[in-house]
Structure formats: structure tokens, C-alpha cells
PDB file of N, CA, C and O in Angstrom:
ATOM      1  N   MET A 731       0.839  -1.154   0.002  1.00 87.00           N
ATOM      2  CA  MET A 731      -0.010   0.019   0.030  1.00 87.00           C
ATOM      3  C   MET A 731       0.849   1.263   0.015  1.00 87.00           C
ATOM      4  O   MET A 731       1.964   1.237   0.577  1.00 87.00           O
ATOM      5  N   ILE A 732       0.409   2.277  -0.654  1.00 93.00           N
ATOM      6  CA  ILE A 732       1.154   3.510  -0.795  1.00 93.00           C
ATOM      7  C   ILE A 732       1.008   4.278   0.552  1.00 93.00           C
ATOM      8  O   ILE A 732      -0.097   4.505   1.055  1.00 93.00           O
ATOM      9  N   ASP A 733       2.158   4.836   1.016  1.00 95.00           N
ATOM     10  CA  ASP A 733       2.116   5.690   2.223  1.00 95.00           C
ATOM     11  C   ASP A 733       1.876   7.104   1.802  1.00 95.00           C
ATOM     12  O   ASP A 733       2.801   7.854   1.491  1.00 95.00           O
ATOM     13  N   TRP A 734       0.600   7.500   1.799  1.00 97.00           N
ATOM     14  CA  TRP A 734       0.248   8.885   1.381  1.00 97.00           C
ATOM     15  C   TRP A 734       0.616   9.950   2.385  1.00 97.00           C
ATOM     16  O   TRP A 734       0.655  11.110   2.072  1.00 97.00           O
ATOM     17  N   SER A 735       0.956   9.554   3.636  1.00 96.00           N
ATOM     18  CA  SER A 735       1.288  10.509   4.669  1.00 96.00           C
ATOM     19  C   SER A 735       2.485  11.336   4.284  1.00 96.00           C
ATOM     20  O   SER A 735       2.701  12.373   4.833  1.00 96.00           O
ATOM     21  N   LYS A 736       3.308  10.909   3.380  1.00 96.00           N
ATOM     22  CA  LYS A 736       4.501  11.586   2.940  1.00 96.00           C
ATOM     23  C   LYS A 736       4.284  12.503   1.718  1.00 96.00           C
ATOM     24  O   LYS A 736       5.230  13.128   1.250  1.00 96.00           O
ATOM     25  N   CYS A 737       3.087  12.575   1.247  1.00 97.00           N
ATOM     26  CA  CYS A 737       2.760  13.457   0.113  1.00 97.00           C
ATOM     27  C   CYS A 737       2.172  14.712   0.678  1.00 97.00           C
ATOM     28  O   CYS A 737       1.115  14.680   1.258  1.00 97.00           O
ATOM     29  N   PRO A 738       2.786  15.836   0.421  1.00 97.00           N
ATOM     30  CA  PRO A 738       2.343  17.132   1.044  1.00 97.00           C
ATOM     31  C   PRO A 738       1.022  17.664   0.571  1.00 97.00           C
ATOM     32  O   PRO A 738       0.460  18.572   1.256  1.00 97.00           O
ATOM     33  N   VAL A 739       0.480  17.209  -0.512  1.00 98.00           N
ATOM     34  CA  VAL A 739      -0.713  17.882  -1.030  1.00 98.00           C
ATOM     35  C   VAL A 739      -2.001  17.082  -0.658  1.00 98.00           C
ATOM     36  O   VAL A 739      -3.080  17.514  -1.102  1.00 98.00           O
ATOM     37  N   VAL A 740      -1.834  16.029   0.132  1.00 98.00           N
ATOM     38  CA  VAL A 740      -2.968  15.219   0.530  1.00 98.00           C
ATOM     39  C   VAL A 740      -3.027  15.060   2.042  1.00 98.00           C
ATOM     40  O   VAL A 740      -2.045  15.288   2.748  1.00 98.00           O
ATOM     41  N   GLU A 741      -4.233  14.625   2.517  1.00 98.00           N
ATOM     42  CA  GLU A 741      -4.402  14.381   3.929  1.00 98.00           C
ATOM     43  C   GLU A 741      -5.538  13.387   4.127  1.00 98.00           C
ATOM     44  O   GLU A 741      -6.380  13.169   3.262  1.00 98.00           O
ATOM     45  N   SER A 742      -5.486  12.803   5.312  1.00 97.00           N
ATOM     46  CA  SER A 742      -6.648  11.939   5.779  1.00 97.00           C
ATOM     47  C   SER A 742      -6.994  12.379   7.156  1.00 97.00           C
ATOM     48  O   SER A 742      -6.129  12.388   8.060  1.00 97.00           O
ATOM     49  N   VAL A 743      -8.272  12.715   7.310  1.00 95.00           N
ATOM     50  CA  VAL A 743      -8.749  13.188   8.611  1.00 95.00           C
ATOM     51  C   VAL A 743      -9.913  12.307   9.050  1.00 95.00           C
ATOM     52  O   VAL A 743     -10.915  12.238   8.362  1.00 95.00           O
ATOM     53  N   PRO A 744      -9.685  11.505  10.114  1.00 94.00           N
ATOM     54  CA  PRO A 744     -10.745  10.649  10.609  1.00 94.00           C
ATOM     55  C   PRO A 744     -12.031  11.447  10.803  1.00 94.00           C
ATOM     56  O   PRO A 744     -12.072  12.579  11.308  1.00 94.00           O
ATOM     57  N   GLY A 745     -13.136  10.885  10.317  1.00 92.00           N
ATOM     58  CA  GLY A 745     -14.454  11.504  10.463  1.00 92.00           C
ATOM     59  C   GLY A 745     -14.788  12.494   9.326  1.00 92.00           C
ATOM     60  O   GLY A 745     -15.900  12.945   9.277  1.00 92.00           O
ATOM     61  N   LYS A 746     -13.877  12.716   8.456  1.00 92.00           N
ATOM     62  CA  LYS A 746     -14.160  13.574   7.282  1.00 92.00           C
ATOM     63  C   LYS A 746     -13.806  12.733   6.004  1.00 92.00           C
ATOM     64  O   LYS A 746     -12.794  12.148   5.840  1.00 92.00           O
ATOM     65  N   VAL A 747     -14.863  12.761   5.143  1.00 93.00           N
ATOM     66  CA  VAL A 747     -14.818  11.974   3.874  1.00 93.00           C
ATOM     67  C   VAL A 747     -14.405  10.511   4.238  1.00 93.00           C
ATOM     68  O   VAL A 747     -13.603   9.892   3.572  1.00 93.00           O
ATOM     69  N   SER A 748     -15.014  10.011   5.341  1.00 94.00           N
ATOM     70  CA  SER A 748     -14.759   8.665   5.833  1.00 94.00           C
ATOM     71  C   SER A 748     -13.268   8.309   6.017  1.00 94.00           C
ATOM     72  O   SER A 748     -12.838   7.162   5.939  1.00 94.00           O
ATOM     73  N   GLY A 749     -12.494   9.359   6.284  1.00 95.00           N
ATOM     74  CA  GLY A 749     -11.061   9.165   6.559  1.00 95.00           C
ATOM     75  C   GLY A 749     -10.212   8.867   5.246  1.00 95.00           C
ATOM     76  O   GLY A 749      -9.024   8.513   5.327  1.00 95.00           O
ATOM     77  N   ALA A 750     -10.857   9.029   4.101  1.00 96.00           N
ATOM     78  CA  ALA A 750     -10.195   8.750   2.854  1.00 96.00           C
ATOM     79  C   ALA A 750      -9.040   9.748   2.599  1.00 96.00           C
ATOM     80  O   ALA A 750      -9.077  10.937   3.116  1.00 96.00           O
ATOM     81  N   TRP A 751      -8.045   9.375   1.866  1.00 98.00           N
ATOM     82  CA  TRP A 751      -6.983  10.320   1.467  1.00 98.00           C
ATOM     83  C   TRP A 751      -7.544  11.210   0.462  1.00 98.00           C
ATOM     84  O   TRP A 751      -8.175  10.782  -0.551  1.00 98.00           O
ATOM     85  N   VAL A 752      -7.443  12.514   0.684  1.00 98.00           N
ATOM     86  CA  VAL A 752      -8.017  13.552  -0.187  1.00 98.00           C
ATOM     87  C   VAL A 752      -7.030  14.682  -0.532  1.00 98.00           C
ATOM     88  O   VAL A 752      -6.033  14.876   0.214  1.00 98.00           O
ATOM     89  N   PHE A 753      -7.279  15.367  -1.627  1.00 98.00           N
ATOM     90  CA  PHE A 753      -6.516  16.592  -1.885  1.00 98.00           C
ATOM     91  C   PHE A 753      -6.886  17.588  -0.774  1.00 98.00           C
ATOM     92  O   PHE A 753      -8.073  17.694  -0.438  1.00 98.00           O
ATOM     93  N   LYS A 754      -5.871  18.240  -0.242  1.00 96.00           N
ATOM     94  CA  LYS A 754      -6.149  19.118   0.943  1.00 96.00           C
ATOM     95  C   LYS A 754      -7.208  20.185   0.734  1.00 96.00           C
ATOM     96  O   LYS A 754      -8.077  20.365   1.545  1.00 96.00           O
ATOM     97  N   GLY A 755      -7.048  20.956  -0.357  1.00 90.00           N
ATOM     98  CA  GLY A 755      -7.986  22.101  -0.570  1.00 90.00           C
ATOM     99  C   GLY A 755      -9.424  21.667  -0.716  1.00 90.00           C
ATOM    100  O   GLY A 755     -10.318  21.936   0.125  1.00 90.00           O
ATOM    101  N   PRO A 756      -9.742  20.990  -1.802  1.00 94.00           N
ATOM    102  CA  PRO A 756     -11.132  20.688  -2.116  1.00 94.00           C
ATOM    103  C   PRO A 756     -11.681  19.447  -1.381  1.00 94.00           C
ATOM    104  O   PRO A 756     -12.790  19.082  -1.520  1.00 94.00           O
ATOM    105  N   ARG A 757     -10.787  18.765  -0.656  1.00 94.00           N
ATOM    106  CA  ARG A 757     -11.174  17.509   0.056  1.00 94.00           C
ATOM    107  C   ARG A 757     -11.670  16.463  -0.982  1.00 94.00           C
ATOM    108  O   ARG A 757     -12.626  15.690  -0.626  1.00 94.00           O
ATOM    109  N   LEU A 758     -11.111  16.445  -2.130  1.00 97.00           N
ATOM    110  CA  LEU A 758     -11.508  15.477  -3.223  1.00 97.00           C
ATOM    111  C   LEU A 758     -10.743  14.207  -3.029  1.00 97.00           C
ATOM    112  O   LEU A 758      -9.475  14.269  -2.964  1.00 97.00           O
ATOM    113  N   PRO A 759     -11.415  13.064  -2.869  1.00 97.00           N
ATOM    114  CA  PRO A 759     -10.706  11.786  -2.643  1.00 97.00           C
ATOM    115  C   PRO A 759      -9.706  11.489  -3.849  1.00 97.00           C
ATOM    116  O   PRO A 759     -10.061  11.731  -5.002  1.00 97.00           O
ATOM    117  N   LEU A 760      -8.615  10.960  -3.464  1.00 98.00           N
ATOM    118  CA  LEU A 760      -7.562  10.552  -4.455  1.00 98.00           C
ATOM    119  C   LEU A 760      -8.145   9.556  -5.480  1.00 98.00           C
ATOM    120  O   LEU A 760      -7.728   9.522  -6.633  1.00 98.00           O
ATOM    121  N   TYR A 761      -8.966   8.640  -4.956  1.00 97.00           N
ATOM    122  CA  TYR A 761      -9.434   7.564  -5.873  1.00 97.00           C
ATOM    123  C   TYR A 761     -10.172   8.165  -7.043  1.00 97.00           C
ATOM    124  O   TYR A 761     -10.178   7.594  -8.115  1.00 97.00           O
ATOM    125  N   VAL A 762     -10.777   9.409  -6.906  1.00 98.00           N
ATOM    126  CA  VAL A 762     -11.487  10.044  -8.001  1.00 98.00           C
ATOM    127  C   VAL A 762     -10.495  10.336  -9.129  1.00 98.00           C
ATOM    128  O   VAL A 762     -10.815  10.149 -10.338  1.00 98.00           O
ATOM    129  N   LEU A 763      -9.340  10.806  -8.778  1.00 98.00           N
ATOM    130  CA  LEU A 763      -8.284  11.042  -9.764  1.00 98.00           C
ATOM    131  C   LEU A 763      -7.928   9.740 -10.528  1.00 98.00           C
ATOM    132  O   LEU A 763      -7.985   9.745 -11.768  1.00 98.00           O
ATOM    133  N   PHE A 764      -7.652   8.749  -9.783  1.00 98.00           N
ATOM    134  CA  PHE A 764      -7.157   7.494 -10.438  1.00 98.00           C
ATOM    135  C   PHE A 764      -8.314   6.819 -11.246  1.00 98.00           C
ATOM    136  O   PHE A 764      -8.037   6.321 -12.311  1.00 98.00           O
ATOM    137  N   GLU A 765      -9.538   6.916 -10.787  1.00 98.00           N
ATOM    138  CA  GLU A 765     -10.661   6.368 -11.516  1.00 98.00           C
ATOM    139  C   GLU A 765     -10.813   7.096 -12.858  1.00 98.00           C
ATOM    140  O   GLU A 765     -11.089   6.500 -13.936  1.00 98.00           O
ATOM    141  N   ASN A 766     -10.722   8.428 -12.853  1.00 98.00           N
ATOM    142  CA  ASN A 766     -10.890   9.209 -14.054  1.00 98.00           C
ATOM    143  C   ASN A 766      -9.748   8.947 -14.998  1.00 98.00           C
ATOM    144  O   ASN A 766      -9.929   8.862 -16.204  1.00 98.00           O
ATOM    145  N   LEU A 767      -8.510   8.903 -14.533  1.00 98.00           N
ATOM    146  CA  LEU A 767      -7.382   8.617 -15.430  1.00 98.00           C
ATOM    147  C   LEU A 767      -7.522   7.221 -16.049  1.00 98.00           C
ATOM    148  O   LEU A 767      -7.288   7.050 -17.230  1.00 98.00           O
ATOM    149  N   ALA A 768      -7.966   6.208 -15.214  1.00 98.00           N
ATOM    150  CA  ALA A 768      -8.146   4.847 -15.722  1.00 98.00           C
ATOM    151  C   ALA A 768      -9.230   4.840 -16.775  1.00 98.00           C
ATOM    152  O   ALA A 768      -9.167   4.013 -17.735  1.00 98.00           O
ATOM    153  N   ALA A 769     -10.161   5.732 -16.714  1.00 98.00           N
ATOM    154  CA  ALA A 769     -11.302   5.766 -17.685  1.00 98.00           C
ATOM    155  C   ALA A 769     -10.931   6.561 -18.927  1.00 98.00           C
ATOM    156  O   ALA A 769     -11.772   6.663 -19.854  1.00 98.00           O
ATOM    157  N   GLY A 770      -9.695   7.102 -18.966  1.00 98.00           N
ATOM    158  CA  GLY A 770      -9.223   7.769 -20.175  1.00 98.00           C
ATOM    159  C   GLY A 770      -9.145   9.303 -20.115  1.00 98.00           C
ATOM    160  O   GLY A 770      -8.821   9.999 -21.043  1.00 98.00           O
ATOM    161  N   ALA A 771      -9.448   9.858 -18.959  1.00 98.00           N
ATOM    162  CA  ALA A 771      -9.415  11.332 -18.802  1.00 98.00           C
ATOM    163  C   ALA A 771      -7.887  11.737 -18.786  1.00 98.00           C
ATOM    164  O   ALA A 771      -7.050  10.977 -18.389  1.00 98.00           O
ATOM    165  N   THR A 772      -7.636  12.949 -19.187  1.00 98.00           N
ATOM    166  CA  THR A 772      -6.286  13.521 -19.073  1.00 98.00           C
ATOM    167  C   THR A 772      -6.248  14.298 -17.792  1.00 98.00           C
ATOM    168  O   THR A 772      -7.225  14.595 -17.145  1.00 98.00           O
ATOM    169  N   ILE A 773      -5.009  14.671 -17.435  1.00 97.00           N
ATOM    170  CA  ILE A 773      -4.839  15.533 -16.274  1.00 97.00           C
ATOM    171  C   ILE A 773      -5.634  16.779 -16.393  1.00 97.00           C
ATOM    172  O   ILE A 773      -6.301  17.268 -15.508  1.00 97.00           O
ATOM    173  N   HIS A 774      -5.554  17.389 -17.627  1.00 97.00           N
ATOM    174  CA  HIS A 774      -6.251  18.661 -17.880  1.00 97.00           C
ATOM    175  C   HIS A 774      -7.783  18.503 -17.774  1.00 97.00           C
ATOM    176  O   HIS A 774      -8.451  19.367 -17.301  1.00 97.00           O
ATOM    177  N   ASP A 775      -8.279  17.307 -18.247  1.00 98.00           N
ATOM    178  CA  ASP A 775      -9.729  17.054 -18.160  1.00 98.00           C
ATOM    179  C   ASP A 775     -10.078  17.018 -16.589  1.00 98.00           C
ATOM    180  O   ASP A 775     -11.059  17.676 -16.188  1.00 98.00           O
ATOM    181  N   PHE A 776      -9.306  16.330 -15.853  1.00 98.00           N
ATOM    182  CA  PHE A 776      -9.569  16.169 -14.410  1.00 98.00           C
ATOM    183  C   PHE A 776      -9.633  17.545 -13.743  1.00 98.00           C
ATOM    184  O   PHE A 776     -10.506  17.856 -12.983  1.00 98.00           O
ATOM    185  N   ILE A 777      -8.639  18.406 -14.048  1.00 97.00           N
ATOM    186  CA  ILE A 777      -8.581  19.685 -13.438  1.00 97.00           C
ATOM    187  C   ILE A 777      -9.796  20.587 -13.828  1.00 97.00           C
ATOM    188  O   ILE A 777     -10.350  21.309 -12.998  1.00 97.00           O
ATOM    189  N   GLU A 778     -10.195  20.417 -15.084  1.00 97.00           N
ATOM    190  CA  GLU A 778     -11.390  21.206 -15.541  1.00 97.00           C
ATOM    191  C   GLU A 778     -12.647  20.689 -14.858  1.00 97.00           C
ATOM    192  O   GLU A 778     -13.498  21.503 -14.481  1.00 97.00           O
ATOM    193  N   TRP A 779     -12.727  19.367 -14.735  1.00 97.00           N
ATOM    194  CA  TRP A 779     -14.000  18.804 -14.145  1.00 97.00           C
ATOM    195  C   TRP A 779     -14.065  18.995 -12.624  1.00 97.00           C
ATOM    196  O   TRP A 779     -15.159  19.089 -12.105  1.00 97.00           O
ATOM    197  N   PHE A 780     -12.971  19.000 -11.967  1.00 95.00           N
ATOM    198  CA  PHE A 780     -12.944  19.006 -10.505  1.00 95.00           C
ATOM    199  C   PHE A 780     -12.158  20.232 -10.041  1.00 95.00           C
ATOM    200  O   PHE A 780     -10.984  20.221  -9.908  1.00 95.00           O
ATOM    201  N   GLY A 781     -12.825  21.290  -9.868  1.00 90.00           N
ATOM    202  CA  GLY A 781     -12.233  22.583  -9.440  1.00 90.00           C
ATOM    203  C   GLY A 781     -11.536  22.437  -8.130  1.00 90.00           C
ATOM    204  O   GLY A 781     -11.828  21.593  -7.255  1.00 90.00           O
ATOM    205  N   GLY A 782     -10.604  23.258  -7.888  1.00 94.00           N
ATOM    206  CA  GLY A 782      -9.874  23.337  -6.638  1.00 94.00           C
ATOM    207  C   GLY A 782      -8.597  22.572  -6.653  1.00 94.00           C
ATOM    208  O   GLY A 782      -7.838  22.655  -5.652  1.00 94.00           O
ATOM    209  N   VAL A 783      -8.300  21.805  -7.668  1.00 97.00           N
ATOM    210  CA  VAL A 783      -7.133  20.978  -7.740  1.00 97.00           C
ATOM    211  C   VAL A 783      -6.342  21.575  -8.970  1.00 97.00           C
ATOM    212  O   VAL A 783      -6.875  21.763  -9.998  1.00 97.00           O
ATOM    213  N   ASP A 784      -5.006  21.808  -8.753  1.00 96.00           N
ATOM    214  CA  ASP A 784      -4.252  22.306  -9.877  1.00 96.00           C
ATOM    215  C   ASP A 784      -3.329  21.268 -10.366  1.00 96.00           C
ATOM    216  O   ASP A 784      -3.101  20.206  -9.749  1.00 96.00           O
ATOM    217  N   GLU A 785      -2.642  21.587 -11.488  1.00 97.00           N
ATOM    218  CA  GLU A 785      -1.767  20.609 -12.137  1.00 97.00           C
ATOM    219  C   GLU A 785      -0.606  20.178 -11.217  1.00 97.00           C
ATOM    220  O   GLU A 785      -0.280  18.975 -11.225  1.00 97.00           O
ATOM    221  N   SER A 786      -0.076  21.082 -10.474  1.00 98.00           N
ATOM    222  CA  SER A 786       1.094  20.709  -9.675  1.00 98.00           C
ATOM    223  C   SER A 786       0.655  19.735  -8.578  1.00 98.00           C
ATOM    224  O   SER A 786       1.424  18.850  -8.169  1.00 98.00           O
ATOM    225  N   GLU A 787      -0.574  19.831  -8.028  1.00 98.00           N
ATOM    226  CA  GLU A 787      -1.039  18.909  -7.020  1.00 98.00           C
ATOM    227  C   GLU A 787      -1.298  17.544  -7.669  1.00 98.00           C
ATOM    228  O   GLU A 787      -0.951  16.563  -7.055  1.00 98.00           O
ATOM    229  N   VAL A 788      -1.858  17.467  -8.819  1.00 98.00           N
ATOM    230  CA  VAL A 788      -2.111  16.206  -9.522  1.00 98.00           C
ATOM    231  C   VAL A 788      -0.746  15.567  -9.775  1.00 98.00           C
ATOM    232  O   VAL A 788      -0.568  14.380  -9.505  1.00 98.00           O
ATOM    233  N   LYS A 789       0.182  16.292 -10.306  1.00 98.00           N
ATOM    234  CA  LYS A 789       1.472  15.747 -10.536  1.00 98.00           C
ATOM    235  C   LYS A 789       2.194  15.333  -9.284  1.00 98.00           C
ATOM    236  O   LYS A 789       2.938  14.249  -9.329  1.00 98.00           O
ATOM    237  N   ALA A 790       2.070  16.078  -8.183  1.00 98.00           N
ATOM    238  CA  ALA A 790       2.660  15.586  -6.943  1.00 98.00           C
ATOM    239  C   ALA A 790       2.106  14.243  -6.489  1.00 98.00           C
ATOM    240  O   ALA A 790       2.853  13.393  -6.036  1.00 98.00           O
ATOM    241  N   VAL A 791       0.759  14.064  -6.615  1.00 98.00           N
ATOM    242  CA  VAL A 791       0.191  12.780  -6.325  1.00 98.00           C
ATOM    243  C   VAL A 791       0.690  11.644  -7.196  1.00 98.00           C
ATOM    244  O   VAL A 791       1.071  10.581  -6.732  1.00 98.00           O
ATOM    245  N   LEU A 792       0.750  11.877  -8.485  1.00 98.00           N
ATOM    246  CA  LEU A 792       1.229  10.918  -9.438  1.00 98.00           C
ATOM    247  C   LEU A 792       2.718  10.598  -9.214  1.00 98.00           C
ATOM    248  O   LEU A 792       3.141   9.409  -9.235  1.00 98.00           O
ATOM    249  N   ASP A 793       3.520  11.614  -8.994  1.00 98.00           N
ATOM    250  CA  ASP A 793       4.949  11.417  -8.689  1.00 98.00           C
ATOM    251  C   ASP A 793       5.148  10.604  -7.426  1.00 98.00           C
ATOM    252  O   ASP A 793       5.999   9.771  -7.357  1.00 98.00           O
ATOM    253  N   HIS A 794       4.339  10.910  -6.395  1.00 98.00           N
ATOM    254  CA  HIS A 794       4.488  10.233  -5.130  1.00 98.00           C
ATOM    255  C   HIS A 794       4.187   8.748  -5.323  1.00 98.00           C
ATOM    256  O   HIS A 794       4.890   7.823  -4.840  1.00 98.00           O
ATOM    257  N   ALA A 795       3.101   8.451  -6.054  1.00 97.00           N
ATOM    258  CA  ALA A 795       2.697   7.034  -6.299  1.00 97.00           C
ATOM    259  C   ALA A 795       3.788   6.360  -7.035  1.00 97.00           C
ATOM    260  O   ALA A 795       4.127   5.234  -6.693  1.00 97.00           O
ATOM    261  N   ALA A 796       4.286   7.012  -8.097  1.00 97.00           N
ATOM    262  CA  ALA A 796       5.348   6.376  -8.928  1.00 97.00           C
ATOM    263  C   ALA A 796       6.609   6.086  -8.041  1.00 97.00           C
ATOM    264  O   ALA A 796       7.182   5.001  -8.176  1.00 97.00           O
ATOM    265  N   GLN A 797       7.008   7.050  -7.222  1.00 96.00           N
ATOM    266  CA  GLN A 797       8.169   6.854  -6.387  1.00 96.00           C
ATOM    267  C   GLN A 797       7.968   5.721  -5.380  1.00 96.00           C
ATOM    268  O   GLN A 797       8.902   4.896  -5.176  1.00 96.00           O
ATOM    269  N   GLU A 798       6.810   5.625  -4.809  1.00 94.00           N
ATOM    270  CA  GLU A 798       6.533   4.576  -3.860  1.00 94.00           C
ATOM    271  C   GLU A 798       6.578   3.232  -4.546  1.00 94.00           C
ATOM    272  O   GLU A 798       7.164   2.253  -4.005  1.00 94.00           O
ATOM    273  N   LEU A 799       6.045   3.189  -5.774  1.00 92.00           N
ATOM    274  CA  LEU A 799       6.072   1.913  -6.504  1.00 92.00           C
ATOM    275  C   LEU A 799       7.489   1.526  -6.946  1.00 92.00           C
ATOM    276  O   LEU A 799       7.883   0.358  -6.885  1.00 92.00           O
ATOM    277  N   ARG A 800       8.270   2.526  -7.387  1.00 92.00           N
ATOM    278  CA  ARG A 800       9.663   2.263  -7.759  1.00 92.00           C
ATOM    279  C   ARG A 800      10.419   1.721  -6.553  1.00 92.00           C
ATOM    280  O   ARG A 800      11.225   0.802  -6.633  1.00 92.00           O
ATOM    281  N   THR A 801      10.240   2.283  -5.391  1.00 87.00           N
ATOM    282  CA  THR A 801      10.931   1.880  -4.153  1.00 87.00           C
ATOM    283  C   THR A 801      10.572   0.450  -3.844  1.00 87.00           C
ATOM    284  O   THR A 801      11.433  -0.339  -3.472  1.00 87.00           O
ATOM    285  N   ARG A 802       9.310   0.096  -4.017  1.00 70.00           N
ATOM    286  CA  ARG A 802       8.908  -1.308  -3.689  1.00 70.00           C
ATOM    287  C   ARG A 802       9.541  -2.320  -4.630  1.00 70.00           C
ATOM    288  O   ARG A 802       9.929  -3.360  -4.169  1.00 70.00           O
ATOM    289  N   VAL A 803       9.634  -1.963  -5.887  1.00 62.00           N
ATOM    290  CA  VAL A 803      10.279  -2.828  -6.849  1.00 62.00           C
ATOM    291  C   VAL A 803      11.786  -3.063  -6.544  1.00 62.00           C
ATOM    292  O   VAL A 803      12.265  -4.166  -6.544  1.00 62.00           O
ATOM    293  N   VAL A 804      12.494  -1.970  -6.190  1.00 55.00           N
ATOM    294  CA  VAL A 804      13.903  -2.053  -5.838  1.00 55.00           C
ATOM    295  C   VAL A 804      14.039  -2.951  -4.638  1.00 55.00           C
ATOM    296  O   VAL A 804      14.926  -3.804  -4.570  1.00 55.00           O
ATOM    297  N   HIS A 805      13.203  -2.812  -3.580  1.00 57.00           N
ATOM    298  CA  HIS A 805      13.317  -3.611  -2.384  1.00 57.00           C
ATOM    299  C   HIS A 805      12.919  -5.032  -2.656  1.00 57.00           C
ATOM    300  O   HIS A 805      13.439  -5.939  -2.034  1.00 57.00           O
ATOM    301  N   ALA A 806      11.972  -5.281  -3.504  1.00 55.00           N
ATOM    302  CA  ALA A 806      11.520  -6.588  -3.797  1.00 55.00           C
ATOM    303  C   ALA A 806      12.506  -7.383  -4.649  1.00 55.00           C
ATOM    304  O   ALA A 806      12.687  -8.600  -4.520  1.00 55.00           O
ATOM    305  N   HIS A 807      13.192  -6.653  -5.527  1.00 56.00           N
ATOM    306  CA  HIS A 807      14.138  -7.272  -6.439  1.00 56.00           C
ATOM    307  C   HIS A 807      15.442  -6.446  -6.459  1.00 56.00           C
ATOM    308  O   HIS A 807      15.671  -5.709  -7.396  1.00 56.00           O
ATOM    309  N   PRO A 808      16.236  -6.597  -5.440  1.00 58.00           N
ATOM    310  CA  PRO A 808      17.457  -5.790  -5.371  1.00 58.00           C
ATOM    311  C   PRO A 808      18.385  -6.034  -6.563  1.00 58.00           C
ATOM    312  O   PRO A 808      18.474  -7.220  -7.083  1.00 58.00           O
ATOM    313  N   VAL A 809      19.021  -5.059  -7.045  1.00 57.00           N
ATOM    314  CA  VAL A 809      19.937  -5.154  -8.156  1.00 57.00           C
ATOM    315  C   VAL A 809      21.247  -5.825  -7.596  1.00 57.00           C
ATOM    316  O   VAL A 809      21.794  -5.489  -6.597  1.00 57.00           O
ATOM    317  N   ARG A 810      21.694  -6.786  -8.383  1.00 58.00           N
ATOM    318  CA  ARG A 810      22.915  -7.555  -7.914  1.00 58.00           C
ATOM    319  C   ARG A 810      24.069  -7.208  -8.794  1.00 58.00           C
ATOM    320  O   ARG A 810      24.033  -7.010  -9.886  1.00 58.00           O
TER     321      ARG A 810
END
């Protein structure tokens, strides 16, 4: 599982949005971003459709996820 606590543009607050990880400003759940990208939306579509999130925040979330996944691959299969 990705450790979102190290991504500065997101937060999880117990009792708000069911404790889901959300973009800080608009409190938009991260899964909304990933569902829309998986359905074929672009980053720019997402920003247009869901106000309050900017490109730098979306890229920070995607970069964080990519880095977490890269780290897991390196630890799972160390280079020899």
C-alpha cells in the first residue's frame, strides 16, 4: 500500500470523507483522480472537471505514487 502521509498535497482526517486520502484544498478523494485517469481522462480534463485542484497537485500525487512503486520494486528485487 502507498504511504500517502509523505505526500504534502494530501491528507486523511478521521471523520471527514470517511477518513479517505483527499486533496487538501477541495477534500476531493484521491481515488477520483485514479478512476478518471483509468477511464481515459487527461490531467487537464480532471482539473477542468474538479475545481480546486491544480496541475502541480495532481503531478505531486502521481509522482508520489510512482516513487513509492519504484521503491517497492527495488526492495522486492534488489539489483545484484
